[in-house]
PDB file of C-alpha atoms in Angstrom:
ATOM      1  CA  UNK A  76     -42.003  55.963  68.705  1.00 77.00           C
ATOM      2  CA  UNK A  77     -39.076  56.444  70.454  1.00 82.00           C
ATOM      3  CA  UNK A  78     -41.567  58.046  73.462  1.00 85.00           C
ATOM      4  CA  UNK A  79     -44.256  55.313  72.981  1.00 83.00           C
ATOM      5  CA  UNK A  80     -40.290  52.701  73.622  1.00 85.00           C
ATOM      6  CA  UNK A  81     -39.848  55.221  76.592  1.00 88.00           C
ATOM      7  CA  UNK A  82     -43.527  55.030  78.169  1.00 83.00           C
ATOM      8  CA  UNK A  83     -43.679  51.567  77.284  1.00 86.00           C
ATOM      9  CA  UNK A  84     -40.740  50.196  79.239  1.00 82.00           C
ATOM     10  CA  UNK A  85     -41.699  52.957  82.501  1.00 82.00           C
ATOM     11  CA  UNK A  86     -45.392  51.254  82.431  1.00 82.00           C
ATOM     12  CA  UNK A  87     -43.471  47.519  82.375  1.00 83.00           C
ATOM     13  CA  UNK A  88     -40.718  49.099  85.305  1.00 84.00           C
ATOM     14  CA  UNK A  89     -43.373  50.615  87.596  1.00 77.00           C
ATOM     15  CA  UNK A  90     -45.220  47.640  87.036  1.00 83.00           C
ATOM     16  CA  UNK A  91     -42.381  45.109  88.181  1.00 81.00           C
ATOM     17  CA  UNK A  92     -41.925  47.493  91.178  1.00 78.00           C
ATOM     18  CA  UNK A  93     -45.413  47.213  92.661  1.00 75.00           C
ATOM     19  CA  UNK A  94     -45.466  43.742  92.259  1.00 78.00           C
ATOM     20  CA  UNK A  95     -42.614  43.033  94.259  1.00 77.00           C
ATOM     21  CA  UNK A  96     -43.129  45.362  97.360  1.00 77.00           C
ATOM     22  CA  UNK A  97     -46.988  43.546  97.767  1.00 70.00           C
ATOM     23  CA  UNK A  98     -47.348  41.864 100.390  1.00 74.00           C
ATOM     24  CA  UNK A  99     -47.352  38.117 100.296  1.00 73.00           C
ATOM     25  CA  UNK A 100     -50.098  35.903  99.665  1.00 72.00           C
ATOM     26  CA  UNK A 101     -51.765  34.331 102.998  1.00 75.00           C
ATOM     27  CA  UNK A 102     -53.948  31.379 102.885  1.00 75.00           C
ATOM     28  CA  UNK A 103     -57.012  31.093 104.489  1.00 72.00           C
ATOM     29  CA  UNK A 104     -57.133  28.879 107.505  1.00 72.00           C
ATOM     30  CA  UNK A 105     -58.707  25.655 106.542  1.00 72.00           C
ATOM     31  CA  UNK A 106     -61.689  24.875 109.674  1.00 75.00           C
ATOM     32  CA  UNK A 107     -60.774  20.639 110.404  1.00 68.00           C
ATOM     33  CA  UNK A 108     -64.795  19.040 109.609  1.00 72.00           C
ATOM     34  CA  UNK A 109     -65.411  15.733 110.852  1.00 72.00           C
ATOM     35  CA  UNK A 110     -66.676  13.118 107.998  1.00 66.00           C
ATOM     36  CA  UNK A 111     -69.507  11.891 108.284  1.00 67.00           C
ATOM     37  CA  UNK A 112     -70.360   8.186 110.158  1.00 67.00           C
ATOM     38  CA  UNK A 113     -70.594   6.271 106.887  1.00 67.00           C
ATOM     39  CA  UNK A 114     -71.362   2.352 107.309  1.00 68.00           C
ATOM     40  CA  UNK A 115     -69.085  -0.251 105.807  1.00 65.00           C
ATOM     41  CA  UNK A 116     -70.055  -2.226 103.277  1.00 63.00           C
ATOM     42  CA  UNK A 117     -69.553  -5.592 103.088  1.00 62.00           C
ATOM     43  CA  UNK A 118     -66.718  -6.193 100.968  1.00 65.00           C
ATOM     44  CA  UNK A 119     -65.605 -10.107  98.596  1.00 69.00           C
ATOM     45  CA  UNK A 120     -62.297 -11.132  99.251  1.00 62.00           C
ATOM     46  CA  UNK A 121     -60.743 -10.264  95.417  1.00 64.00           C
ATOM     47  CA  UNK A 122     -61.061 -13.963  93.170  1.00 63.00           C
ATOM     48  CA  UNK A 123     -57.834 -15.147  93.134  1.00 64.00           C
ATOM     49  CA  UNK A 124     -55.858 -14.491  89.564  1.00 62.00           C
ATOM     50  CA  UNK A 125     -54.862 -17.613  87.357  1.00 62.00           C
ATOM     51  CA  UNK A 126     -51.309 -16.770  86.524  1.00 55.00           C
ATOM     52  CA  UNK A 127     -51.189 -16.820  82.716  1.00 57.00           C
ATOM     53  CA  UNK A 128     -49.579 -19.797  80.562  1.00 64.00           C
ATOM     54  CA  UNK A 129     -46.481 -19.496  78.889  1.00 67.00           C
ATOM     55  CA  UNK A 130     -46.994 -17.911  75.473  1.00 70.00           C
ATOM     56  CA  UNK A 131     -47.440 -20.667  72.490  1.00 78.00           C
ATOM     57  CA  UNK A 132     -47.261 -20.154  68.406  1.00 84.00           C
ATOM     58  CA  UNK A 133     -47.504 -22.797  65.640  1.00 88.00           C
ATOM     59  CA  UNK A 134     -45.783 -20.609  63.130  1.00 90.00           C
ATOM     60  CA  UNK A 135     -43.216 -18.345  64.140  1.00 89.00           C
ATOM     61  CA  UNK A 136     -44.490 -14.075  64.294  1.00 91.00           C
ATOM     62  CA  UNK A 137     -43.257 -11.992  61.988  1.00 92.00           C
ATOM     63  CA  UNK A 138     -42.268  -8.752  61.902  1.00 91.00           C
ATOM     64  CA  UNK A 139     -41.364  -5.969  59.144  1.00 91.00           C
ATOM     65  CA  UNK A 140     -39.267  -2.982  59.990  1.00 90.00           C
ATOM     66  CA  UNK A 141     -38.202  -0.810  57.287  1.00 91.00           C
ATOM     67  CA  UNK A 142     -35.527   1.746  57.980  1.00 89.00           C
ATOM     68  CA  UNK A 143     -33.569   4.204  56.766  1.00 89.00           C
ATOM     69  CA  UNK A 144     -30.242   2.501  56.710  1.00 85.00           C
ATOM     70  CA  UNK A 145     -28.755   4.402  53.398  1.00 88.00           C
ATOM     71  CA  UNK A 146     -29.447   7.307  51.891  1.00 88.00           C
ATOM     72  CA  UNK A 147     -29.730  11.347  53.261  1.00 90.00           C
ATOM     73  CA  UNK A 148     -31.355  10.043  56.171  1.00 89.00           C
ATOM     74  CA  UNK A 149     -29.555   6.586  57.270  1.00 86.00           C
ATOM     75  CA  UNK A 150     -28.596   8.566  60.482  1.00 90.00           C
ATOM     76  CA  UNK A 151     -32.446   8.238  61.867  1.00 90.00           C
ATOM     77  CA  UNK A 152     -32.241   4.565  60.374  1.00 88.00           C
ATOM     78  CA  UNK A 153     -29.598   3.804  62.751  1.00 86.00           C
ATOM     79  CA  UNK A 154     -31.397   5.380  65.487  1.00 89.00           C
ATOM     80  CA  UNK A 155     -34.822   3.565  64.803  1.00 89.00           C
ATOM     81  CA  UNK A 156     -33.310  -0.242  63.978  1.00 87.00           C
ATOM     82  CA  UNK A 157     -31.300   0.803  67.218  1.00 86.00           C
ATOM     83  CA  UNK A 158     -34.526   1.373  69.517  1.00 88.00           C
ATOM     84  CA  UNK A 159     -36.468  -1.491  67.968  1.00 89.00           C
ATOM     85  CA  UNK A 160     -33.631  -3.733  68.528  1.00 86.00           C
ATOM     86  CA  UNK A 161     -32.804  -2.538  72.571  1.00 88.00           C
ATOM     87  CA  UNK A 162     -37.326  -2.489  72.694  1.00 89.00           C
ATOM     88  CA  UNK A 163     -37.825  -6.318  71.518  1.00 88.00           C
ATOM     89  CA  UNK A 164     -34.293  -7.061  73.680  1.00 88.00           C
ATOM     90  CA  UNK A 165     -36.161  -5.730  76.789  1.00 89.00           C
ATOM     91  CA  UNK A 166     -39.802  -7.652  75.776  1.00 88.00           C
ATOM     92  CA  UNK A 167     -38.633 -10.397  75.271  1.00 87.00           C
ATOM     93  CA  UNK A 168     -35.086 -10.596  78.461  1.00 86.00           C
ATOM     94  CA  UNK A 169     -32.939 -11.612  76.477  1.00 82.00           C
ATOM     95  CA  UNK A 170     -30.880 -10.634  72.670  1.00 81.00           C
ATOM     96  CA  UNK A 171     -31.882 -12.151  69.688  1.00 78.00           C
ATOM     97  CA  UNK A 172     -30.185 -14.645  67.276  1.00 74.00           C
ATOM     98  CA  UNK A 173     -28.161 -11.674  65.856  1.00 74.00           C
ATOM     99  CA  UNK A 174     -26.115 -11.127  69.301  1.00 73.00           C
ATOM    100  CA  UNK A 175     -25.833  -8.526  71.728  1.00 71.00           C
ATOM    101  CA  UNK A 176     -25.820  -5.458  68.328  1.00 72.00           C
ATOM    102  CA  UNK A 177     -27.389  -5.723  65.849  1.00 73.00           C
ATOM    103  CA  UNK A 178     -25.914  -4.685  61.982  1.00 73.00           C
ATOM    104  CA  UNK A 179     -27.462  -4.438  59.084  1.00 72.00           C
ATOM    105  CA  UNK A 180     -24.422  -4.990  56.798  1.00 70.00           C
ATOM    106  CA  UNK A 181     -24.014  -8.485  58.357  1.00 71.00           C
ATOM    107  CA  UNK A 182     -27.819 -10.134  58.873  1.00 75.00           C
ATOM    108  CA  UNK A 183     -31.487  -8.410  57.826  1.00 80.00           C
ATOM    109  CA  UNK A 184     -32.854 -11.112  60.191  1.00 81.00           C
ATOM    110  CA  UNK A 185     -33.230 -10.622  63.910  1.00 83.00           C
ATOM    111  CA  UNK A 186     -34.936 -13.821  65.836  1.00 85.00           C
ATOM    112  CA  UNK A 187     -36.387 -13.458  69.603  1.00 88.00           C
ATOM    113  CA  UNK A 188     -38.163 -15.577  71.982  1.00 87.00           C
ATOM    114  CA  UNK A 189     -40.925 -15.222  73.913  1.00 87.00           C
ATOM    115  CA  UNK A 190     -42.074 -17.770  75.685  1.00 85.00           C
ATOM    116  CA  UNK A 191     -42.185 -20.696  73.633  1.00 85.00           C
ATOM    117  CA  UNK A 192     -43.091 -18.012  70.813  1.00 88.00           C
ATOM    118  CA  UNK A 193     -40.545 -17.404  68.323  1.00 88.00           C
ATOM    119  CA  UNK A 194     -40.222 -13.571  67.063  1.00 90.00           C
ATOM    120  CA  UNK A 195     -38.622 -12.968  63.399  1.00 89.00           C
ATOM    121  CA  UNK A 196     -37.733  -9.324  63.254  1.00 89.00           C
ATOM    122  CA  UNK A 197     -37.329  -8.888  59.360  1.00 89.00           C
ATOM    123  CA  UNK A 198     -35.669  -5.488  58.903  1.00 88.00           C
ATOM    124  CA  UNK A 199     -35.384  -3.816  54.959  1.00 88.00           C
ATOM    125  CA  UNK A 200     -33.165  -0.929  53.629  1.00 88.00           C
ATOM    126  CA  UNK A 201     -36.048   1.721  51.786  1.00 90.00           C
ATOM    127  CA  UNK A 202     -32.621   3.723  51.124  1.00 88.00           C
ATOM    128  CA  UNK A 203     -34.596   7.183  51.843  1.00 89.00           C
ATOM    129  CA  UNK A 204     -36.713   6.101  48.940  1.00 88.00           C
ATOM    130  CA  UNK A 205     -41.139   6.770  49.705  1.00 88.00           C
ATOM    131  CA  UNK A 206     -40.308   4.665  46.352  1.00 89.00           C
ATOM    132  CA  UNK A 207     -38.588   2.037  47.709  1.00 86.00           C
ATOM    133  CA  UNK A 208     -40.347   1.446  51.049  1.00 88.00           C
ATOM    134  CA  UNK A 209     -43.642   0.520  48.915  1.00 87.00           C
ATOM    135  CA  UNK A 210     -41.865  -2.130  47.074  1.00 87.00           C
ATOM    136  CA  UNK A 211     -39.875  -3.700  50.148  1.00 83.00           C
ATOM    137  CA  UNK A 212     -43.289  -3.969  51.666  1.00 75.00           C
TER     138      UNK A 212
END
């Protein structure tokens, strides 16, 4: 076994030495070739896009977020909750009705406005229990 290890080590060392002593690779010279002449096809002027009308909703859009605000996975639930609210703030361009920092212990609802459409986010805690998740949903 000791002879095998020594042989393997020498083989690896010899391979590294030979690789280091090899000449540097050179790239083959590239000859410049001229592209064949092509006739340009007649192009139409691009159609102008009309700006989209503002978003309007007859009823508020309801979004549910079930996370682990308590229980064994509460540390991850806090990250999920904060990242979701930051994503909503980014998408709508403003903080929600709960203010800059959403606190689950104070409120479990946050409202955002996107154009003329109201988006209500309902947050519920499943206490890190899958059975509670089904009940809360």
